[in-house]
Short mmCIF file of C-alpha atoms in Angstrom, two decimals:
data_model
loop_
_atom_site.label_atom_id
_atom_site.label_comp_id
_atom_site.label_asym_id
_atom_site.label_seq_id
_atom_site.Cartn_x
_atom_site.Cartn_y
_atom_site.Cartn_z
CA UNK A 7 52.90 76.77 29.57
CA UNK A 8 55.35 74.75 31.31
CA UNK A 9 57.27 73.15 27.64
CA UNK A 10 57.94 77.21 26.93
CA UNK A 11 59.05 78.24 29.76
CA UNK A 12 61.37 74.60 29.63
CA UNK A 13 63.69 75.09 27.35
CA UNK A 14 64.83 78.78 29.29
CA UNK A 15 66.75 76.61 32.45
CA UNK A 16 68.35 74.23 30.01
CA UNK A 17 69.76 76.53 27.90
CA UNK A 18 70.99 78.65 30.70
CA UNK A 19 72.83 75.49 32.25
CA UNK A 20 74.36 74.31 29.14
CA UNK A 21 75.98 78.80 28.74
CA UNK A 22 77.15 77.46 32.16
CA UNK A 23 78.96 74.65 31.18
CA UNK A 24 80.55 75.94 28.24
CA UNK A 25 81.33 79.11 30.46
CA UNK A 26 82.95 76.56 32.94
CA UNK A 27 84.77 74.99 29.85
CA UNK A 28 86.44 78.10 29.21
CA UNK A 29 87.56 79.17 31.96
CA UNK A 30 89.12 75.03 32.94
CA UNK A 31 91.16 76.12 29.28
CA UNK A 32 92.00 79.37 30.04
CA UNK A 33 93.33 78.54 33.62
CA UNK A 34 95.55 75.67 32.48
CA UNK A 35 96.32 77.75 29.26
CA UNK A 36 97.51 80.18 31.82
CA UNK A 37 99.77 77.79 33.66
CA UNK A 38 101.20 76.05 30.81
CA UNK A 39 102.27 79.70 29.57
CA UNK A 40 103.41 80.43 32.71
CA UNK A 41 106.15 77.59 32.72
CA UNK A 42 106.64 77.65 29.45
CA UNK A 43 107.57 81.44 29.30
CA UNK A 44 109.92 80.99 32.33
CA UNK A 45 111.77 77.97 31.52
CA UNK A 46 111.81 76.96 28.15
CA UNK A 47 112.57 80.47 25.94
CA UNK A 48 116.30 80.10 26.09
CA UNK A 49 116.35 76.67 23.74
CA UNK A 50 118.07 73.98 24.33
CA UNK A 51 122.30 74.14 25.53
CA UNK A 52 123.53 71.08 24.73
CA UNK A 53 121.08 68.43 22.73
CA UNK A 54 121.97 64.42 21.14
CA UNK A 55 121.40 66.33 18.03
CA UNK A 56 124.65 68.01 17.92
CA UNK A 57 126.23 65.02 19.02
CA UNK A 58 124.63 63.46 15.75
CA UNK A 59 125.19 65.92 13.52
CA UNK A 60 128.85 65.84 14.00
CA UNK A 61 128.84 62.21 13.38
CA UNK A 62 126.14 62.23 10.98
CA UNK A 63 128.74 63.37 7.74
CA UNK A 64 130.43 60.34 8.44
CA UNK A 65 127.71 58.25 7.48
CA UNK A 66 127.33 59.84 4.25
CA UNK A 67 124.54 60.79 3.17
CA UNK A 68 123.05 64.24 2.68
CA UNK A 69 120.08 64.42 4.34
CA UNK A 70 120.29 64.75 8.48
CA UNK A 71 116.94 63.80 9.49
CA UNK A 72 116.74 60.86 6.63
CA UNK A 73 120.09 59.12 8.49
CA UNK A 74 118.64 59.75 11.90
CA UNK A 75 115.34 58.10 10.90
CA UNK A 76 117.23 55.25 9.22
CA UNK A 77 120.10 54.52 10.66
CA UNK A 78 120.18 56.18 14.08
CA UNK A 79 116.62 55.89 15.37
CA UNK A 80 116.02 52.93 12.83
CA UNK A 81 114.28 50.64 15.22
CA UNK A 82 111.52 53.34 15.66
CA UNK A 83 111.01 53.52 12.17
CA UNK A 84 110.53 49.75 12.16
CA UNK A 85 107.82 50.24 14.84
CA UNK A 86 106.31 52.91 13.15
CA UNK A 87 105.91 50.60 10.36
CA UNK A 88 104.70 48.06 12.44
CA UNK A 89 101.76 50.29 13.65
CA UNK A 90 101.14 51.39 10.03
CA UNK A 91 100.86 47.57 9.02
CA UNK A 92 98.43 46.81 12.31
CA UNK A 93 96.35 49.62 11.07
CA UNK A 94 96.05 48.72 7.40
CA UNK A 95 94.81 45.20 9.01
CA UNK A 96 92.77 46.45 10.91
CA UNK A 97 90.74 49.16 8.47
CA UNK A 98 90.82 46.02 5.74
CA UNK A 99 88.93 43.61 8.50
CA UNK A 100 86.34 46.75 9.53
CA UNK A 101 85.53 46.96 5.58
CA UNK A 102 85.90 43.26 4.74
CA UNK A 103 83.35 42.31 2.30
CA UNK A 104 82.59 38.31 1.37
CA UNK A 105 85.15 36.36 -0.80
CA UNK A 106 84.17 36.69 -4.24
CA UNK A 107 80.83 39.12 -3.80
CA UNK A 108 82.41 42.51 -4.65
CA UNK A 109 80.05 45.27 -3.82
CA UNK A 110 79.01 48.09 -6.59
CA UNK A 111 81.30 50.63 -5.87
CA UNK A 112 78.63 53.97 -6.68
CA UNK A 113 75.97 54.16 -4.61
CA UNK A 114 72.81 54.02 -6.99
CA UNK A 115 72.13 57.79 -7.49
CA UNK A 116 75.43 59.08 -7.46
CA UNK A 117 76.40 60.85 -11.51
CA UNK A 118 79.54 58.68 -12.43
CA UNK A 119 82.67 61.55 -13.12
CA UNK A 120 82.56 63.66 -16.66
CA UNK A 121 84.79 62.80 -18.96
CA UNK A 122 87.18 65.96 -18.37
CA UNK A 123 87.88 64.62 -14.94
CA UNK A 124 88.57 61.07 -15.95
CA UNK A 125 90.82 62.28 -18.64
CA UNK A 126 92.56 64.72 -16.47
CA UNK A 127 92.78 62.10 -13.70
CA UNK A 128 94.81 59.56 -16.20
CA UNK A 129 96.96 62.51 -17.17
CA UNK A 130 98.42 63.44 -13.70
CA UNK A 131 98.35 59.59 -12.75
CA UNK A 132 101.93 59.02 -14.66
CA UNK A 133 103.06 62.18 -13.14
CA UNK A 134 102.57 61.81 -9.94
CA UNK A 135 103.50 58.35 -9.78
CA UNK A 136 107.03 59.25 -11.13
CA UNK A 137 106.75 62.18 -8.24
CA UNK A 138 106.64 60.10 -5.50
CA UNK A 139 109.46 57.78 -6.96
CA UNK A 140 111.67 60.56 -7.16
CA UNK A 141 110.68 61.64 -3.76
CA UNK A 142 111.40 58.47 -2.33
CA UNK A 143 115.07 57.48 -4.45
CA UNK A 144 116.37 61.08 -3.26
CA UNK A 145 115.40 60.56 0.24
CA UNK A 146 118.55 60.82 1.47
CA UNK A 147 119.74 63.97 -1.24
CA UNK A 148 116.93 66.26 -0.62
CA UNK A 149 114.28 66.50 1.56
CA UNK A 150 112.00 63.54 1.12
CA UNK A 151 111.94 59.93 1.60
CA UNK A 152 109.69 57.07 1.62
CA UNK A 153 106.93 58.52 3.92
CA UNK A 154 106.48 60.77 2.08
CA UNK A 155 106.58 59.73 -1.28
CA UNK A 156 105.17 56.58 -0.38
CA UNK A 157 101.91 58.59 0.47
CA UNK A 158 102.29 61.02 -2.64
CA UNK A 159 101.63 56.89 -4.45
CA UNK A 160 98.68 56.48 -2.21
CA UNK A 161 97.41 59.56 -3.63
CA UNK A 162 97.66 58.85 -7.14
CA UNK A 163 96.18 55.61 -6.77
CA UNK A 164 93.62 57.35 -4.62
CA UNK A 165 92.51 59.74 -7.60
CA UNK A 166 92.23 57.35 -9.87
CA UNK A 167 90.14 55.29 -7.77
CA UNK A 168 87.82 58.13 -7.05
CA UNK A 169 86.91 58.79 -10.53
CA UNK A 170 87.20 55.56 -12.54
CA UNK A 171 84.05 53.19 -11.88
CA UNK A 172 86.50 50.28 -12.81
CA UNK A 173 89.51 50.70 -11.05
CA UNK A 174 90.53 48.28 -8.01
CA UNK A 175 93.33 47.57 -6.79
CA UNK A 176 94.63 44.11 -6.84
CA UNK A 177 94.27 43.16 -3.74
CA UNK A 178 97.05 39.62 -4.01
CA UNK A 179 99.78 42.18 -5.42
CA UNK A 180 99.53 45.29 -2.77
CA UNK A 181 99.48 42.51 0.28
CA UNK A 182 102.80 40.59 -1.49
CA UNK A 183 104.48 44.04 -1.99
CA UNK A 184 103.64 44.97 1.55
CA UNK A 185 104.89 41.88 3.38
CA UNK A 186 107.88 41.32 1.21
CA UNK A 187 109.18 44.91 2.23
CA UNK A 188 108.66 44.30 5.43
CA UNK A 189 110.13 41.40 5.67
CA UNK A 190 113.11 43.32 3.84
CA UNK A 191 113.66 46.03 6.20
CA UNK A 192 113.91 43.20 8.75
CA UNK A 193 115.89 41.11 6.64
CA UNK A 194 118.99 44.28 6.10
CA UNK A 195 118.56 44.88 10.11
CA UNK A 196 119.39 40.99 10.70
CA UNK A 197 122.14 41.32 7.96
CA UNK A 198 123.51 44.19 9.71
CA UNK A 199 123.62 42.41 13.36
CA UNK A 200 125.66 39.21 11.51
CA UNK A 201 127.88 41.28 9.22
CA UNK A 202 131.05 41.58 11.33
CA UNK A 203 132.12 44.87 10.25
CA UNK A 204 128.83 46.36 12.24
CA UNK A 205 127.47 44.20 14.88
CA UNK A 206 124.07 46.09 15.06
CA UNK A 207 121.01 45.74 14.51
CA UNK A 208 119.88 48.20 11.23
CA UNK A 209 123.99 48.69 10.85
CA UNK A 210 125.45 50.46 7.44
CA UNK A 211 127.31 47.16 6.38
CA UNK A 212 127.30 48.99 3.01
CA UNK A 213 130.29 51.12 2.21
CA UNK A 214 129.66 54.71 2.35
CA UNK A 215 132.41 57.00 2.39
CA UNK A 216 132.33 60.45 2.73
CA UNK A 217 133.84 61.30 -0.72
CA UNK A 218 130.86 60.15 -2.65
CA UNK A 219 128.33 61.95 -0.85
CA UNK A 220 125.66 63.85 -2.73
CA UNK A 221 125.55 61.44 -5.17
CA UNK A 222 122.97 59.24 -5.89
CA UNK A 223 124.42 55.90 -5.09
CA UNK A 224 125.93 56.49 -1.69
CA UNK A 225 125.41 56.07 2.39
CA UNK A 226 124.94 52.34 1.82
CA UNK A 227 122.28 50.55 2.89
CA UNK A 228 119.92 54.08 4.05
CA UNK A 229 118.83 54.24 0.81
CA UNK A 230 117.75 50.87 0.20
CA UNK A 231 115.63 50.76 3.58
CA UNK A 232 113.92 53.77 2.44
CA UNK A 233 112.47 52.80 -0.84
CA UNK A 234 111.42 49.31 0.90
CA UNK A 235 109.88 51.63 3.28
CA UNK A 236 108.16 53.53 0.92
CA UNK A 237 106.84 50.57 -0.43
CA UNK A 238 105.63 49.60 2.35
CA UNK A 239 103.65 52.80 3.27
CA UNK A 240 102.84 53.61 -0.29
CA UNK A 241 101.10 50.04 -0.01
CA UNK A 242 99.60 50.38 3.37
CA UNK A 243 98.04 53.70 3.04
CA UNK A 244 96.70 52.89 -0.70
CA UNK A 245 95.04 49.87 0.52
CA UNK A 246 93.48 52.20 3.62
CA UNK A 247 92.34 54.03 1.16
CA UNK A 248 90.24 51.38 -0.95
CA UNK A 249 89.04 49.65 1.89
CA UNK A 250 87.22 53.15 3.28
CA UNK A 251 86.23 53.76 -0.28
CA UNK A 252 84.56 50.54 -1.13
CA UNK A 253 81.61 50.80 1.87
CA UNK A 254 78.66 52.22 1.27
CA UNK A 255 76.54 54.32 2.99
CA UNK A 256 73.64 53.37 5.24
CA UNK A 257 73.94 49.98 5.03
CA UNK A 258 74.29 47.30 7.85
CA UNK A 259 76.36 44.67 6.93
CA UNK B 134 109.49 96.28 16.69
CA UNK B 135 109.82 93.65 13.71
CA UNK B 136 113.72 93.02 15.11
CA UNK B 137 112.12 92.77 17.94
CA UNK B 138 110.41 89.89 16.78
CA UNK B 139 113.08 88.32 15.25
CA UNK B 140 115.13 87.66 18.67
CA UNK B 141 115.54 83.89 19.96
CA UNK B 142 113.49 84.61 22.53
CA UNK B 143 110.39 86.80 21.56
CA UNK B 144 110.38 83.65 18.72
CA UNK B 145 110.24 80.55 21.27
CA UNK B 146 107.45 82.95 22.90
CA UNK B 147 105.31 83.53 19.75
CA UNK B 148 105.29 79.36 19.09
CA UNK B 149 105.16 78.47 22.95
CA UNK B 150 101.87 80.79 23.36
CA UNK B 151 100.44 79.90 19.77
CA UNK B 152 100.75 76.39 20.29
CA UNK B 153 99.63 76.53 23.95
CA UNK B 154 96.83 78.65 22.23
CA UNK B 155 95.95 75.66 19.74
CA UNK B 156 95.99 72.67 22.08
CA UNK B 157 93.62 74.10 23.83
CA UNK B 158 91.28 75.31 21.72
CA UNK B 159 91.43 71.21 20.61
CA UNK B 160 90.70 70.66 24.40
CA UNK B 161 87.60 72.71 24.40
CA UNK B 162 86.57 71.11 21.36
CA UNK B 163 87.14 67.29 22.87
CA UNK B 164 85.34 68.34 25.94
CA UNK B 165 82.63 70.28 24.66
CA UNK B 166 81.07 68.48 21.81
CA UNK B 167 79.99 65.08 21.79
CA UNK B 168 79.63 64.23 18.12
CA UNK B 169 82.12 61.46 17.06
CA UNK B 170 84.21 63.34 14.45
CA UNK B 171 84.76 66.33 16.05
CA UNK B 172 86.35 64.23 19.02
CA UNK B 173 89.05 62.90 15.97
CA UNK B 174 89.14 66.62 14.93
CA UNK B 175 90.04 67.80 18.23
CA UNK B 176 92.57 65.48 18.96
CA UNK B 177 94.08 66.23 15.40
CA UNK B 178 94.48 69.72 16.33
CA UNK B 179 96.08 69.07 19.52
CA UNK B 180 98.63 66.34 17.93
CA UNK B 181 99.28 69.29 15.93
CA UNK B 182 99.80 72.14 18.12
CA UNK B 183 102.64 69.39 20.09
CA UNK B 184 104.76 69.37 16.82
CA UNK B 185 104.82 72.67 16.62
CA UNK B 186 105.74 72.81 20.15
CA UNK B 187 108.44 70.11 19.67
CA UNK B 188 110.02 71.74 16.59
CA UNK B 189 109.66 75.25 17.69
CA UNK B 190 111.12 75.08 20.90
CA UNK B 191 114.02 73.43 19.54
CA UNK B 192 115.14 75.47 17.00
CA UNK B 193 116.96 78.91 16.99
CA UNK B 194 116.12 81.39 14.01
CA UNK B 195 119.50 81.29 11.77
CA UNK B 196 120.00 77.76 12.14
CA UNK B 197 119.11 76.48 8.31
CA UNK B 198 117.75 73.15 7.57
CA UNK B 199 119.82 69.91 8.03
CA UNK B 200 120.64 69.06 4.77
CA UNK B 201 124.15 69.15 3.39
CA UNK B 202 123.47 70.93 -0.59
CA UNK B 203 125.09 73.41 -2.58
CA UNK B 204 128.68 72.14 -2.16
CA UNK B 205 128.68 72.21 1.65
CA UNK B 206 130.12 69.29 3.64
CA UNK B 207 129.91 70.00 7.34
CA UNK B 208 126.71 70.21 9.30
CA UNK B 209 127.45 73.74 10.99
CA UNK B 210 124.86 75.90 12.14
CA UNK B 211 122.59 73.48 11.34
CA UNK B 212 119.06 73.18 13.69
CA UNK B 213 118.07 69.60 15.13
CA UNK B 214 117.53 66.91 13.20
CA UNK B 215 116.22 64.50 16.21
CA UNK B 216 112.97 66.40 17.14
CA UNK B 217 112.59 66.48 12.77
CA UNK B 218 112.82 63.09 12.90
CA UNK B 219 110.47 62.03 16.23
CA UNK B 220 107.60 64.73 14.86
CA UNK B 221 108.34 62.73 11.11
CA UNK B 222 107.21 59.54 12.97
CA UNK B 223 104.88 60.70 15.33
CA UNK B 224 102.43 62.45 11.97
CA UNK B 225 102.18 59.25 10.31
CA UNK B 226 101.27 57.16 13.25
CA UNK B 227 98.77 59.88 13.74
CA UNK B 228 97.17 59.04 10.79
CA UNK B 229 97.41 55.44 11.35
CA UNK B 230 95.60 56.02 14.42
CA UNK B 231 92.61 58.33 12.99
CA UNK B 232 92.20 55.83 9.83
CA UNK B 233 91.50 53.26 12.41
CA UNK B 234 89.21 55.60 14.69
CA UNK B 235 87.32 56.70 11.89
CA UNK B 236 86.54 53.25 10.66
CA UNK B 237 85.48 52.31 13.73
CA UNK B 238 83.43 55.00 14.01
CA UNK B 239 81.58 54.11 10.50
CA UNK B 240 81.25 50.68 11.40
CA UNK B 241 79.44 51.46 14.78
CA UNK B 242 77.50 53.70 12.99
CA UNK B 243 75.84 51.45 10.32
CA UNK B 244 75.71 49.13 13.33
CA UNK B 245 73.43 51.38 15.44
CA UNK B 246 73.02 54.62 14.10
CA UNK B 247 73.89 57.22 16.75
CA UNK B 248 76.89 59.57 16.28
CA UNK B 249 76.61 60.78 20.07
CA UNK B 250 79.56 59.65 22.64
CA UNK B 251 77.03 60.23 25.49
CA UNK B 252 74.82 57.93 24.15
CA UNK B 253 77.50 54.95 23.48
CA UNK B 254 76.65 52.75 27.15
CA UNK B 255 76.76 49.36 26.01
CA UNK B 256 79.79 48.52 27.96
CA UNK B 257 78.25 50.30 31.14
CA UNK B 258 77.99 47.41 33.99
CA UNK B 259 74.34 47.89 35.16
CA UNK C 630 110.41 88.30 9.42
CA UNK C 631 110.21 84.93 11.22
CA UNK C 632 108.60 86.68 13.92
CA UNK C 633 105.75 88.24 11.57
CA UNK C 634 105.48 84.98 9.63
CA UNK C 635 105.44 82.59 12.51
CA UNK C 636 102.66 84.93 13.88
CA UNK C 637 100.36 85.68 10.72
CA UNK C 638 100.63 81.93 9.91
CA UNK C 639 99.29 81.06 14.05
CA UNK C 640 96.47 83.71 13.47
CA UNK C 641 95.35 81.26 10.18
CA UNK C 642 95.80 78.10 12.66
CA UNK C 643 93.98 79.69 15.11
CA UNK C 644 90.82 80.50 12.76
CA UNK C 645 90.95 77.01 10.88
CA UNK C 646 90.87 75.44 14.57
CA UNK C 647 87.64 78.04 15.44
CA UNK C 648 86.16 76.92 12.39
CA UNK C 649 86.45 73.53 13.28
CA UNK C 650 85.72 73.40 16.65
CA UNK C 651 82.41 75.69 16.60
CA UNK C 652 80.45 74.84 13.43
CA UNK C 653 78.07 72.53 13.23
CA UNK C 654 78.08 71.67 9.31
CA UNK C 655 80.88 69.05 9.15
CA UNK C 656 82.32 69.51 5.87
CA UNK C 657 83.22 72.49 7.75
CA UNK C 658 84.94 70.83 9.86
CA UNK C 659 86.90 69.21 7.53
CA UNK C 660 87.91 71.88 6.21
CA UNK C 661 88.55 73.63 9.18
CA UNK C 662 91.39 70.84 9.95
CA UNK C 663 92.52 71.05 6.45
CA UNK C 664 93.40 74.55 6.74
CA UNK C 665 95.23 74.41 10.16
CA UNK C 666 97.22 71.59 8.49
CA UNK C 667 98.24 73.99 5.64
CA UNK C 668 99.36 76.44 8.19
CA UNK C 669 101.24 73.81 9.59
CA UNK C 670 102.91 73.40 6.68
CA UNK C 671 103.84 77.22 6.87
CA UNK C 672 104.97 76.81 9.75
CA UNK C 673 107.31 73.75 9.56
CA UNK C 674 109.22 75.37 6.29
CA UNK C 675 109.81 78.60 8.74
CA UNK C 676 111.50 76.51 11.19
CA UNK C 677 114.17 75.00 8.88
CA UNK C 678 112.53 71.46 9.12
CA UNK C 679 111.64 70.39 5.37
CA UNK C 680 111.43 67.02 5.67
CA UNK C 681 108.24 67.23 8.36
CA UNK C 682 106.91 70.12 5.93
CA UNK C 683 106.46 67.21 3.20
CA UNK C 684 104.95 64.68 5.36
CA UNK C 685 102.58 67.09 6.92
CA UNK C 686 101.79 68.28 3.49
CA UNK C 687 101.50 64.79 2.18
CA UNK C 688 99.23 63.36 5.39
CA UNK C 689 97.73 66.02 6.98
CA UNK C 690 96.41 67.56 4.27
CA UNK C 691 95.66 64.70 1.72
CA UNK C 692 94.95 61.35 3.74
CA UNK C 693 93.92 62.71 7.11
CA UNK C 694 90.90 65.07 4.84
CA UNK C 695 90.45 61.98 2.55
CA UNK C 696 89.43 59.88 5.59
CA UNK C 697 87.35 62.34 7.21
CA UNK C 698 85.23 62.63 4.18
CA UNK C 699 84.91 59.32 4.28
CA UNK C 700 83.31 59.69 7.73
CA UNK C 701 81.24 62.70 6.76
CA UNK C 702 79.70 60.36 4.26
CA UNK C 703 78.52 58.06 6.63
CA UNK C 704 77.50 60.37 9.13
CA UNK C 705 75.67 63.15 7.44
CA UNK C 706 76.61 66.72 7.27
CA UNK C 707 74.78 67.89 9.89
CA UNK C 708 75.45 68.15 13.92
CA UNK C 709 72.56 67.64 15.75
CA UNK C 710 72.60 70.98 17.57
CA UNK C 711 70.95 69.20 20.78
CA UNK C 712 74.19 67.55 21.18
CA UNK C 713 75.72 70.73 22.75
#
């Protein structure tokens, strides 16, 4: 008698909790709305961004937001990267497998891909590979840049390694392309605190004038960081990708 | 009504309340369940519903995007790049973040096979 | 329009994050987070910003799903429903 009539309390307290949930959201939902709607509706007066955008033609390229990432806020992109790289590390160590043994990548009973897909796959692969270098050469043209087309590369590389049994990624080359862009970004940032003509860190000490912008070779050095930064992230996030690929399920290693 | 709808103001209202709206259905979700992927979930959607409050708050309806094309040379009228360029940063270290999470999560669970956060009490001092 | 748009596209947000939040299946889930990132994406084209459009597009809806499924695959698809 007493295990039916059991599960009637608990089930009562746990409509009270959520019920208590709710209305914890809906109060500070309330108060958050209440600022909000009396303070912040007018938008901003006066904001760094006009500030930048006035000087932002000056340092020639097209693209606002791709010369404040670079070049104005250029040391957060550098930790950004950092964090990117520490994460990478970190997913490879999680998934590290012994040197030499590597693991079947299908788990037993899994149907390997029909040969539509496979086909298909090695289609788009050349496509989308030129895709994301296009995205990331006219970062500073259009909108784009090397975060994003780095992880448009990720994704082809992520295709093909969901459908081919075979395909791995070399493991020596993506680590030498990742630290050697790295290494680059910091490299142009040192060369722009000891070029005299800018004494900062990450400075243009490329020339970029203002006539040759909207063309393809112009604001300097912006450009450059970018496609070592989409390097960089195209080779982070593809190796993220492998490394949560290649475990398999239910196992405890 | 739809110019209504179109003023500065009604618009920094729709995206203050829907965001408001979204972090906290993410909050309910983080405090309510206990499985280990919804808590990532949740705290995707409220990452999300920030940006939106970031960008939205910032930006006036005319303003066009901050990129010079089309033979213009001046960056008039333009909205802000800054809070573009902060929310830019901020989604890929979000990912960052809930790559590592999630392998953590995998590896604790081939380790001991529970997927409840209630449940995790290793660390507890006795 | 930006009005209507901004509001039809936080009605889909709203309903992906529902979807999310209250299922127990977790593919739904997944999905559920996939489509509130796609309304992002909406969202951030409405409000002149391009440039986050892309990288939402390109993380939130491609790497941040890819690595969840990862995690459904190790956890199962189902939610205990005693863990409520």
């Amino acid at each position: 008698m007493t295990p039916k009539e059991s599960p009637l309390p608990l089930r009562a307290r746990l409509r009270i909790r959520t019920l208590l949930l709710l209305l914890l959201c809906g109060w500070l939902f309330l108060l958050h709305a209440g600022i909000l709607l009396e303070h912040g509706l007018d938008g901003p007066r006066a904001t760094v961004g006009d500030a930048l955008l006035e000087g932002a033609a000056g340092a020639g390229s097209a693209n606002a937001v791709t010369t404040v990432v670079v070049s104005y806020r250029g040391f957060d992109t550098l930790g950004e990267v950092t964090v990117l790289f520490l994460a990478a590390t970190g997913v490879g160590l999680l998934f590290a497998h012994r040197r030499g043994l590597t693991p079947p990548r299908d788990h037993p009973d899994t149907t390997p891909a029909s040969e539509m897909i496979v086909t298909g796959v090695r289609l788009l692969f050349p496509v989308l590979l030129l895709f994301g270098v296009y995205v990331v050469v006219h970062g500073h043209l259009s909108p784009g840049g090397g975060f994003q087309g780095g992880v448009i590369i990720a994704t082809a590389f992520v295709l093909r390694l969901l459908v081919e049994r075979d395909f791995r990624l070399h493991h020596a080359t993506v680590r030498l392309l990742e630290s050697l862009s790295g290494s680059g970004f910091v490299l142009f940032g040192l060369l722009g605190l000891v070029i005299a003509s800018t004494g900062t860190f990450l400075g243009n000490f490329l020339p970029h004038p203002t006539a040759a912008l909207g063309d393809l070779v112009s604001a300097g050095v912006i450009p450059l960081i970018y496609v070592l930064v989409g390097i960089k992230v195209g080779a982070e996030v593809g190796a993220i990708f492998e490394d949560m690929l290649e475990g398999r399920t239910g196992e405890g290693t | 009504m739809l110019e209504f709808l179109d003023t500065p103001r009604a618009v920094h209202g729709i995206y203050a309340l829907g965001s408001l709206a979204l972090f906290f259905i993410g909050l309910y979700g983080l405090l309510s369940r206990r499985h280990l992927l919804k808590v990532f979930v949740s705290l995707a959607i409220m990452e999300l519903a920030v940006y939106l409050l970031f960008i939205g708050l910032a930006t006036t309806p005319g303003e066009t995007a901050p990129i010079l094309a089309d033979g213009l040379s001046t960056f008039d009228g333009m909205s802000d790049p800054v809070p573009q360029a902060l929310t830019l940063t901020a989604i890929v270290i979000g990912m960052a973040v809930l790559a590592l999470g999630v392998s953590l999560a995998i590896r604790y669970h081939r380790l001991t096979g529970t997927d409840d956060i209630a449940s995790m009490k290793e660390l507890r001092e006795p | 329009m930006i009005g209507l748009l901004a509001l039809l596209l936080f009605a889909w947000m709203i309903a992906g994050a529902l979807l999310a939040v209250r299922h127990a299946d977790l593919l739904q889930t997944v999905v559920g987070l996939a489509l509130v990132s796609l309304g992002a994406v909406g969202q951030f084209f409405l409000l002149q910003a391009p440039d986050v459009a892309l990288t939402e597009a390109a993380i939130g809806v491609a790497a941040a799903t890819f690595v969840l499924l990862m995690g459904v695959r190790q956890f199962g698809r189902r939610e205990d429903r005693s863990l409520r």
